[in-house]
PDB file of C-alpha atoms in Angstrom:
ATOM      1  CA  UNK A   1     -14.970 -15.678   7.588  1.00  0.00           C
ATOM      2  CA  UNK A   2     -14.676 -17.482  10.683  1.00  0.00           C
ATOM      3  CA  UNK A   3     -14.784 -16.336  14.658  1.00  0.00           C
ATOM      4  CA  UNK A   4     -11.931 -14.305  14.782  1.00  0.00           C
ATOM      5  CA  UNK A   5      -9.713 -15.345  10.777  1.00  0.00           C
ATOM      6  CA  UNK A   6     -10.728 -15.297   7.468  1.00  0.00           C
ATOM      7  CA  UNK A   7      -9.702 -19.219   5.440  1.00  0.00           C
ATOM      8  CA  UNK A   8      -9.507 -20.625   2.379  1.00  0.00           C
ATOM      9  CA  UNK A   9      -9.738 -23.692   1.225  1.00  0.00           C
ATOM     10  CA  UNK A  10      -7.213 -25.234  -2.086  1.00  0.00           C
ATOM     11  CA  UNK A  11      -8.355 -29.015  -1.063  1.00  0.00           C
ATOM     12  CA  UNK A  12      -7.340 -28.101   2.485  1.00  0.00           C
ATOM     13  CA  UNK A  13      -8.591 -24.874   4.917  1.00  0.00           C
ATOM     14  CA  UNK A  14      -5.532 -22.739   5.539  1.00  0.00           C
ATOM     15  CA  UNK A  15      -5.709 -19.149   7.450  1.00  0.00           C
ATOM     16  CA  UNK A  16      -6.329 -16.312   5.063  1.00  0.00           C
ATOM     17  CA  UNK A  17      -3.775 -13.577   5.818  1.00  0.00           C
ATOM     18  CA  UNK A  18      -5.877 -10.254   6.255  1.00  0.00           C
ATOM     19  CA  UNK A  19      -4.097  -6.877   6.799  1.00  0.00           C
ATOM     20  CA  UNK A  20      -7.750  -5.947   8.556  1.00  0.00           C
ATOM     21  CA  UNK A  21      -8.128  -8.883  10.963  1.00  0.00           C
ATOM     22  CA  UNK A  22      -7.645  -6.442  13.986  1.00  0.00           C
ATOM     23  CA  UNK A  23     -10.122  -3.760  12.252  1.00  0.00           C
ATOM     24  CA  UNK A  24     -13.149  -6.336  11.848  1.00  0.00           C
ATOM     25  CA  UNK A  25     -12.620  -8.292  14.839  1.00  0.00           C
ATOM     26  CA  UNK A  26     -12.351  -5.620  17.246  1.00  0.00           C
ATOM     27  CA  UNK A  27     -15.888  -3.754  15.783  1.00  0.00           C
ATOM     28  CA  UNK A  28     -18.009  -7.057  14.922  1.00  0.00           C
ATOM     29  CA  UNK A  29     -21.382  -7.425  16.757  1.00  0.00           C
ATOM     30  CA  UNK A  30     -20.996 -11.397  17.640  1.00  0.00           C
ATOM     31  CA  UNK A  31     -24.506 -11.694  18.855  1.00  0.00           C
ATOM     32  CA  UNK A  32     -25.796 -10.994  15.051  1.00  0.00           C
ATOM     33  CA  UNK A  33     -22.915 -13.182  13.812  1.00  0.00           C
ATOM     34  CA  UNK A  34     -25.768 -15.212  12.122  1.00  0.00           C
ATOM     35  CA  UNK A  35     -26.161 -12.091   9.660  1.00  0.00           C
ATOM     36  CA  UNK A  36     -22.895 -12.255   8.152  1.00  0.00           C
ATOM     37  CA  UNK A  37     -23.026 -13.168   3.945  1.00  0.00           C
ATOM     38  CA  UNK A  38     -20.581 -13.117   1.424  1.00  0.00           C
ATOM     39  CA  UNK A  39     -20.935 -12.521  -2.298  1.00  0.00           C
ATOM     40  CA  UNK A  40     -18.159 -12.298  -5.061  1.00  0.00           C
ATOM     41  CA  UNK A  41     -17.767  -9.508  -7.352  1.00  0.00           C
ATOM     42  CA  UNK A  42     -16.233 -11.195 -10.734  1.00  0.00           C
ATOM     43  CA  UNK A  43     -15.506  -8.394 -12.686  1.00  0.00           C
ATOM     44  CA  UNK A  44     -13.211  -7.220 -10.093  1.00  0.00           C
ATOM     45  CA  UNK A  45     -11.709 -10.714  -8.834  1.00  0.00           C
ATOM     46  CA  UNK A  46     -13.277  -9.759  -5.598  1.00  0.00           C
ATOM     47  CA  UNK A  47     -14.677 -11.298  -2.243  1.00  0.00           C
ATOM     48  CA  UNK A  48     -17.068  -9.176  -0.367  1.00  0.00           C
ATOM     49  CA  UNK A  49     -18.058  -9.895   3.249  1.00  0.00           C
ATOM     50  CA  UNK A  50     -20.940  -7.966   5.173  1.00  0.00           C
ATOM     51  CA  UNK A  51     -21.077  -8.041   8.790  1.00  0.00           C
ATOM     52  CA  UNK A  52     -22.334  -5.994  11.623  1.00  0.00           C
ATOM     53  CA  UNK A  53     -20.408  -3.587  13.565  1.00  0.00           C
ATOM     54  CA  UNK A  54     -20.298  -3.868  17.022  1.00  0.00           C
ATOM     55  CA  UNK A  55     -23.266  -1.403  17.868  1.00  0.00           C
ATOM     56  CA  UNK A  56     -25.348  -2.447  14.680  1.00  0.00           C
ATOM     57  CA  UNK A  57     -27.971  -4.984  14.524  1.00  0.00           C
ATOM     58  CA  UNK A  58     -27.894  -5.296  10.893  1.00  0.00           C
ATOM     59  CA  UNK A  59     -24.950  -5.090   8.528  1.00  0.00           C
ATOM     60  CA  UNK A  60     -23.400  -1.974   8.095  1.00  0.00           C
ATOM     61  CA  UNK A  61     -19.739  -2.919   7.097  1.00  0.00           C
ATOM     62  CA  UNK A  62     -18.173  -4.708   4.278  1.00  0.00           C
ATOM     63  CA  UNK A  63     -14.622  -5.776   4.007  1.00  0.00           C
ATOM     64  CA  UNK A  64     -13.397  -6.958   0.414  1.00  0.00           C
ATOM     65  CA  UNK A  65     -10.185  -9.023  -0.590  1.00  0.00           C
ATOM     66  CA  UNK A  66      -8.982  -8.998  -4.014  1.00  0.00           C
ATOM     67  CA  UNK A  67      -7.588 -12.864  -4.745  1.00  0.00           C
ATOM     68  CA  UNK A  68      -5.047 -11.702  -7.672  1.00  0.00           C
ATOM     69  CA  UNK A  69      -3.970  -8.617  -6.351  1.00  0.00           C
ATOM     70  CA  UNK A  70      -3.846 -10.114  -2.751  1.00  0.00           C
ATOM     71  CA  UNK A  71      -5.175  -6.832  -1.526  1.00  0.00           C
ATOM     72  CA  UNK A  72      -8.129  -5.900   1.144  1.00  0.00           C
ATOM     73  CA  UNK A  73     -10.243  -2.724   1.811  1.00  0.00           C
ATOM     74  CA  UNK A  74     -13.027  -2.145   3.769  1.00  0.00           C
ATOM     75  CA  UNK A  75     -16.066   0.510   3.966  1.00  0.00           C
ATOM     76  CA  UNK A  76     -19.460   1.240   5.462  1.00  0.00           C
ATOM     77  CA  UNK A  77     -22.861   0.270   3.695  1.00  0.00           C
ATOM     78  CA  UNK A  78     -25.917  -1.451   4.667  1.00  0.00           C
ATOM     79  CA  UNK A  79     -27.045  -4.487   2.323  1.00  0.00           C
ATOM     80  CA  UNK A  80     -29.038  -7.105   2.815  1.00  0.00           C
ATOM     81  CA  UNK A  81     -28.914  -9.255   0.137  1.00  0.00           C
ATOM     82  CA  UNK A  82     -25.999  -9.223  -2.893  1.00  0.00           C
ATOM     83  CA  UNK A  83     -26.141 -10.972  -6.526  1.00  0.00           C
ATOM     84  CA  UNK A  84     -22.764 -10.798  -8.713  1.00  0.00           C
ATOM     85  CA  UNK A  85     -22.819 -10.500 -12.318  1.00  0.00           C
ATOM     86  CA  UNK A  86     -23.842 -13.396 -14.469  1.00  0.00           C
ATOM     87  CA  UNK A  87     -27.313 -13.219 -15.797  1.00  0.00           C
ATOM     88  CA  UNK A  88     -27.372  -9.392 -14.935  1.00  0.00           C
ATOM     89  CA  UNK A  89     -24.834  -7.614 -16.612  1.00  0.00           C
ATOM     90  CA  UNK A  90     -24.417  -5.600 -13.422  1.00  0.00           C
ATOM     91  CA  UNK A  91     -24.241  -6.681  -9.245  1.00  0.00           C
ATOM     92  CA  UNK A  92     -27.257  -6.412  -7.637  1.00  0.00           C
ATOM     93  CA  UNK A  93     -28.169  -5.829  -3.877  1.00  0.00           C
ATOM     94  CA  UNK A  94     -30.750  -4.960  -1.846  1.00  0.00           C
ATOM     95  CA  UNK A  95     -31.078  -1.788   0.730  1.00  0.00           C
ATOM     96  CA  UNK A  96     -32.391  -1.702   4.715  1.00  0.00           C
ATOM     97  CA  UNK A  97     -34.765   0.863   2.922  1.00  0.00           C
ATOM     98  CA  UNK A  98     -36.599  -1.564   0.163  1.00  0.00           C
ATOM     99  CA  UNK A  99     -34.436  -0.479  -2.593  1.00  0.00           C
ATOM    100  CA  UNK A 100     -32.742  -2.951  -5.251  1.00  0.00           C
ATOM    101  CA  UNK A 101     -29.535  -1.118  -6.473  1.00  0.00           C
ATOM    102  CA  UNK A 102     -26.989  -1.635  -9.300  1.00  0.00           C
ATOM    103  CA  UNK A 103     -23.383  -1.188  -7.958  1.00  0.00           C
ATOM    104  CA  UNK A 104     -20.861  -1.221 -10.175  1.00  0.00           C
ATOM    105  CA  UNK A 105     -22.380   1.885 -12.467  1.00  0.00           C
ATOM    106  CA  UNK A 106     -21.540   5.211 -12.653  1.00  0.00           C
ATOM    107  CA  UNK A 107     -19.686   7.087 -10.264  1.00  0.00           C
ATOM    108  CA  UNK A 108     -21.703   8.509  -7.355  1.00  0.00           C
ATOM    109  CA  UNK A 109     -24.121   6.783  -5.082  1.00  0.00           C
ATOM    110  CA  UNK A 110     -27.753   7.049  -6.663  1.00  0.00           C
ATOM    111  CA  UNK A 111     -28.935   4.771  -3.694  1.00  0.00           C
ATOM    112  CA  UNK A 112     -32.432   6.841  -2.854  1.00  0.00           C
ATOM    113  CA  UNK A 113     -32.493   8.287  -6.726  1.00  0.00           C
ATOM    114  CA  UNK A 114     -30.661  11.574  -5.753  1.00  0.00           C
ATOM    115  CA  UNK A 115     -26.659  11.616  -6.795  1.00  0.00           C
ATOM    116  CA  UNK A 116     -24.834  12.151  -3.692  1.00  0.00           C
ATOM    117  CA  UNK A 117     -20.720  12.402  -4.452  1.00  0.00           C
ATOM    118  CA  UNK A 118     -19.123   9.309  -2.786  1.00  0.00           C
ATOM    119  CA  UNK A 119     -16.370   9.733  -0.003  1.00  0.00           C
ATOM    120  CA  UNK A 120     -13.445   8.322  -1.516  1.00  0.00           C
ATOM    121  CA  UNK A 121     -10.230   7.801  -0.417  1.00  0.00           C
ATOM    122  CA  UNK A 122      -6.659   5.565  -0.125  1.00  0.00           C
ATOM    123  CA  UNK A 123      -4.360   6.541   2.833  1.00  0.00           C
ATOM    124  CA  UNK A 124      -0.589   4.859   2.816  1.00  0.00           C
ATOM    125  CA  UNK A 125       0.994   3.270   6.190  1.00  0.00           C
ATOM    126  CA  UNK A 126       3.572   5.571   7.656  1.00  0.00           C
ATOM    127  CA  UNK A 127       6.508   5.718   5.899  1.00  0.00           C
ATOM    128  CA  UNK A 128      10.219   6.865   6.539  1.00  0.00           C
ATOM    129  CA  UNK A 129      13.533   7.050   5.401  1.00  0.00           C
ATOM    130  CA  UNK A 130      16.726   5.512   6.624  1.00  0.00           C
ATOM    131  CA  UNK A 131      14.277   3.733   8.863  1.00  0.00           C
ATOM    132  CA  UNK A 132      13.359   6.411  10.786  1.00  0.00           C
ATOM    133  CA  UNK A 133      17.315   7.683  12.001  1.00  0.00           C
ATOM    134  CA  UNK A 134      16.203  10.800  10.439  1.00  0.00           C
ATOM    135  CA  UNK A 135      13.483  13.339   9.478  1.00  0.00           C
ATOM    136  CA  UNK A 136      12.336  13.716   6.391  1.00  0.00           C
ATOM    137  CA  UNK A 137      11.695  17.154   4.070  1.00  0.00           C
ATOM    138  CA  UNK A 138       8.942  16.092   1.915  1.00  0.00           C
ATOM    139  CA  UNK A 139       9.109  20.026  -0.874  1.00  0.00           C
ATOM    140  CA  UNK A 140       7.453  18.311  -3.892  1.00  0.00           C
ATOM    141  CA  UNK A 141       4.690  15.608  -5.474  1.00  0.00           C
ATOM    142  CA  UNK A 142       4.434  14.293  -8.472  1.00  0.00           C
ATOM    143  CA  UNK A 143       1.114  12.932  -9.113  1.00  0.00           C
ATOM    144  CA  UNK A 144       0.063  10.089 -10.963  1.00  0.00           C
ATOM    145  CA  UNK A 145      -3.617   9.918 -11.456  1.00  0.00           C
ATOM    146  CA  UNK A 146      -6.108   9.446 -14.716  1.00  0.00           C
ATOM    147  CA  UNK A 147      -9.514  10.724 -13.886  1.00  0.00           C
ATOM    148  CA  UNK A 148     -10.700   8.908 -17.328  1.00  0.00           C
ATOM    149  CA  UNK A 149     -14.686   8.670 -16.917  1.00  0.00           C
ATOM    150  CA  UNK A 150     -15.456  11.512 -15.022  1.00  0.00           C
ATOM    151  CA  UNK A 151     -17.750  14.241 -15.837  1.00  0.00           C
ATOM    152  CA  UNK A 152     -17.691  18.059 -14.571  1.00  0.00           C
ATOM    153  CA  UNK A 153     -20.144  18.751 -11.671  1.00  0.00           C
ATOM    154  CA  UNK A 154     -23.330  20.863 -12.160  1.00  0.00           C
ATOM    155  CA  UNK A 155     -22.158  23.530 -10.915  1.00  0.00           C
ATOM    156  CA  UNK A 156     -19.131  23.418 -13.821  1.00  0.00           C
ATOM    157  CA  UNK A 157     -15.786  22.429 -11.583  1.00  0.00           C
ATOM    158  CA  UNK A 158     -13.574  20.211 -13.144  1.00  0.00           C
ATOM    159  CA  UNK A 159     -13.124  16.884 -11.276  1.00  0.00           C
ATOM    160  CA  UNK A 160     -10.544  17.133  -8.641  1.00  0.00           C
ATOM    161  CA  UNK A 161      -8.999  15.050  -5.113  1.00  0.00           C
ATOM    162  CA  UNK A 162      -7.238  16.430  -2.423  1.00  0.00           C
ATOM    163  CA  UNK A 163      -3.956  14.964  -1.701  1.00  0.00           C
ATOM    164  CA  UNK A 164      -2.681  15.315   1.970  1.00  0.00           C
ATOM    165  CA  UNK A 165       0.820  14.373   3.596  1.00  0.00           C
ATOM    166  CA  UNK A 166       0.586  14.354   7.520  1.00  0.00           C
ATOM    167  CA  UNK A 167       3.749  14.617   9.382  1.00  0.00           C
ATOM    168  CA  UNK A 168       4.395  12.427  12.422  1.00  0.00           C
ATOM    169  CA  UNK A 169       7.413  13.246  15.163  1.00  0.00           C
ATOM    170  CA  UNK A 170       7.754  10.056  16.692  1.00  0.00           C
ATOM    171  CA  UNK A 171       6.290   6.479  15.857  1.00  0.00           C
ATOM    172  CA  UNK A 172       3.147   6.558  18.126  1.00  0.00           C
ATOM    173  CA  UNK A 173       3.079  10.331  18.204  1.00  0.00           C
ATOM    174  CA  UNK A 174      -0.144  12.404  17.103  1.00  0.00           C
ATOM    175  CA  UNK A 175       0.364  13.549  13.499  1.00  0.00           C
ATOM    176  CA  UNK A 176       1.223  16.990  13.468  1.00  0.00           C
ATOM    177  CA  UNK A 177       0.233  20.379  10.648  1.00  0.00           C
ATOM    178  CA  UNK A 178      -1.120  18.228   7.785  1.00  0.00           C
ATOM    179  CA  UNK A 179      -0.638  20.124   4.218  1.00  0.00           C
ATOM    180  CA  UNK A 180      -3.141  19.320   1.838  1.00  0.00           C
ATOM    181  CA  UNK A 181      -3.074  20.576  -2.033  1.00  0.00           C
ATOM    182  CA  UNK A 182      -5.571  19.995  -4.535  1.00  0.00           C
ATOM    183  CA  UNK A 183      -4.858  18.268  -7.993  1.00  0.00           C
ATOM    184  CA  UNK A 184      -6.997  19.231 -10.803  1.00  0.00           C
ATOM    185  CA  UNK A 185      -7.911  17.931 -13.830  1.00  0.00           C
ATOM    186  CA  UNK A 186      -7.424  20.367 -16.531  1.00  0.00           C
ATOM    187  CA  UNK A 187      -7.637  18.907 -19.739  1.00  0.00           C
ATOM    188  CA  UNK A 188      -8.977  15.771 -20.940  1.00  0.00           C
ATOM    189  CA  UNK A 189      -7.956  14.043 -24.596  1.00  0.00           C
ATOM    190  CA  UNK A 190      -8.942  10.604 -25.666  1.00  0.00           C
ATOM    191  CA  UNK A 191      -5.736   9.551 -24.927  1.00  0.00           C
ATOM    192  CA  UNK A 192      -4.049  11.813 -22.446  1.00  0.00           C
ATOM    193  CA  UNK A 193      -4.828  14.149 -19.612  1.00  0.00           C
ATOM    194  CA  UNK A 194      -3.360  17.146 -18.078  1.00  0.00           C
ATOM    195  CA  UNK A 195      -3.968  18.051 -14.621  1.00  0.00           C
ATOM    196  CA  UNK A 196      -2.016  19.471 -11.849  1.00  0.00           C
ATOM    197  CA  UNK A 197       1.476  18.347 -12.777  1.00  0.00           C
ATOM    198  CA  UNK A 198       3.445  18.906  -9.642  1.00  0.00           C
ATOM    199  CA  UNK A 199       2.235  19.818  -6.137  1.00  0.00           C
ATOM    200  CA  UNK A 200       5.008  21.799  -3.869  1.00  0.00           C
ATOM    201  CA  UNK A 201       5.136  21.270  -0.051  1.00  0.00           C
ATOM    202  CA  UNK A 202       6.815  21.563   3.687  1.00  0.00           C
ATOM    203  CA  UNK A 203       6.213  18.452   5.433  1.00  0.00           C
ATOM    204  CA  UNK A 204       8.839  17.492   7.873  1.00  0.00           C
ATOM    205  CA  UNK A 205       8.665  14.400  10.214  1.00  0.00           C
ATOM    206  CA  UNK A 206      10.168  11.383  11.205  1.00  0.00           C
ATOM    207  CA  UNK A 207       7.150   9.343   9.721  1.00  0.00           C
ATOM    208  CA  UNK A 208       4.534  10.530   7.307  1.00  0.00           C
ATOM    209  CA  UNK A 209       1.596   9.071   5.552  1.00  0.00           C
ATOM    210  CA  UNK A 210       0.306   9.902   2.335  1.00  0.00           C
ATOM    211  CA  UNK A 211      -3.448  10.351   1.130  1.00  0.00           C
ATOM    212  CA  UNK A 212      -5.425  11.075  -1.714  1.00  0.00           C
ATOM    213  CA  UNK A 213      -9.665  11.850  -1.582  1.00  0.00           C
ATOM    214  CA  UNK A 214     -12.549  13.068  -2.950  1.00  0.00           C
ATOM    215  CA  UNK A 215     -15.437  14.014  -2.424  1.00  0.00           C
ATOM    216  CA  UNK A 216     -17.506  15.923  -5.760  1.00  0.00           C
ATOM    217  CA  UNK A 217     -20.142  14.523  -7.808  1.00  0.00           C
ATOM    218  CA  UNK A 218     -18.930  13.243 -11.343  1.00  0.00           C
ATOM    219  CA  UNK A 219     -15.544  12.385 -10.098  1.00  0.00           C
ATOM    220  CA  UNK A 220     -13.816   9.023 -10.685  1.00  0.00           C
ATOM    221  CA  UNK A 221      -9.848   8.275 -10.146  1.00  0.00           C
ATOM    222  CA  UNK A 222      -6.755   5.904 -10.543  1.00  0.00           C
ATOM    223  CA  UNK A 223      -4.062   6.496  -8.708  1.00  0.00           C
ATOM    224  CA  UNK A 224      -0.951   4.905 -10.178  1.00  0.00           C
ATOM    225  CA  UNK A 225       2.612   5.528  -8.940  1.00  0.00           C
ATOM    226  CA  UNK A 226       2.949   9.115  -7.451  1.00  0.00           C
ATOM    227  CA  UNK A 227       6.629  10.093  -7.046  1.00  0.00           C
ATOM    228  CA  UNK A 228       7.877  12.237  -3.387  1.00  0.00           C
ATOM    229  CA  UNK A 229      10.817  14.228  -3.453  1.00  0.00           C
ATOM    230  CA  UNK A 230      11.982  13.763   0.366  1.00  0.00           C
ATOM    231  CA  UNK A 231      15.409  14.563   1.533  1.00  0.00           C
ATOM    232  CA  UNK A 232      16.958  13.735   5.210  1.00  0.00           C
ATOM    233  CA  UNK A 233      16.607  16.489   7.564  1.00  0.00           C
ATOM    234  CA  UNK A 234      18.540  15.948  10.738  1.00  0.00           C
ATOM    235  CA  UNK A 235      17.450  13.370  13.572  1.00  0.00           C
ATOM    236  CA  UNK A 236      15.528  15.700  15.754  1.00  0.00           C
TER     237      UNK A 236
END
């Protein structure tokens, strides 16, 4: 992580492309540059980098790039100190608050002792069709999800996320009515699940971006390759 690019070095330093450069750069706190660490996370083929925001003194952000998958994501959380895997079986960091914590483990955030559900989420660019000549009719979802090691909340639910499709008129334009549906998990086998099996809609725009959250205790996802019926619907 350098003053404004992320490198790499393969017997030479070359300029890491990062889909985030903008998102970091624009919200770092350059005065506490000096507090900026990086750890890996091996089980995951991951590279984790914690930095301070532009009106934090300590870190509060992390930005992660996945070197198979060529992938990045980013997040909030304050760490001072990070150990991967090796003679732990687990990662191990260390908390603004004097706590040690195991990441990697389980599925909500157990930071202060007291399970609090995590915010989690994956939101698509906007998307069109016919590169954006025409509207598009978004009436159905397939899903694709396995919610394979969660566990119902206490107060009995069944693990669920919230998928949302928000409608956009023009590139640059607000989005418009969002539609959100819930999928639920309804029954689990050891080798097979059933949940919500298709989700109908009326979305119409000219762009549209797709997302899928949750936020309920016990409740871990994968989201594989969803499927959206979307037909043209006229060019204004």
């Amino acid at each position: 992580m350098g003053v404004d690019k992320f490198y790499r070095y393969d017997g030479r330093v070359q300029t890491l492309n990062c889909d985030l450069r903008r998102y970091v750069f624009q919200d770092f706190n350059t005065l506490q540059s000096q507090q900026v660490y990086a750890g890996t996370n091996e089980g995951f083929n991951e590279v984790w980098w914690f930095y301070p925001s532009a009106n934090s003194n300590t870190t509060d952000r992390y930005v992660v790039y996945n070197y198979l998958e060529n992938v990045w994501h980013y997040g909030t959380m304050g760490r001072s100190a990070w150990l991967d895997s090796g003679l732990l079986p687990l990662p191990i960091a260390t908390t603004y608050n004097n706590y040690i914590v195991n990441h990697e483990d389980g599925v909500d955030d157990n930071e202060t002792g007291t399970a609090v559900a995590i915010n989690a989420y994956i939101s698509s660019s906007e998307f069109d069709i016919d590169d954006g000549h025409n509207f598009g009719y978004v009436w159905r979802v397939l899903p694709d999800l396995t919610f394979s090691g969660s566990s119902a909340a206490p107060n009995g639910s069944q693990p669920q996320v919230t998928l949302t499709l928000y409608p956009m008129q023009n590139s640059g334009s607000g989005v418009g009515n969002a539609e959100t549906k819930a999928v639920t998990l309804s029954t689990a086998y050891n080798i097979t699940e059933e949940y919500t099996g298709q989700v109908y809609t009326r979305v119409r725009g000219r762009q549209l971006i797709f997302e899928i959250e949750s936020n309920q205790l016990g409740t871990t996802w994968q989201l594989g390759a969803p499927r959206i019926d979307i037909r043209k619907d006229g060019r204004r």
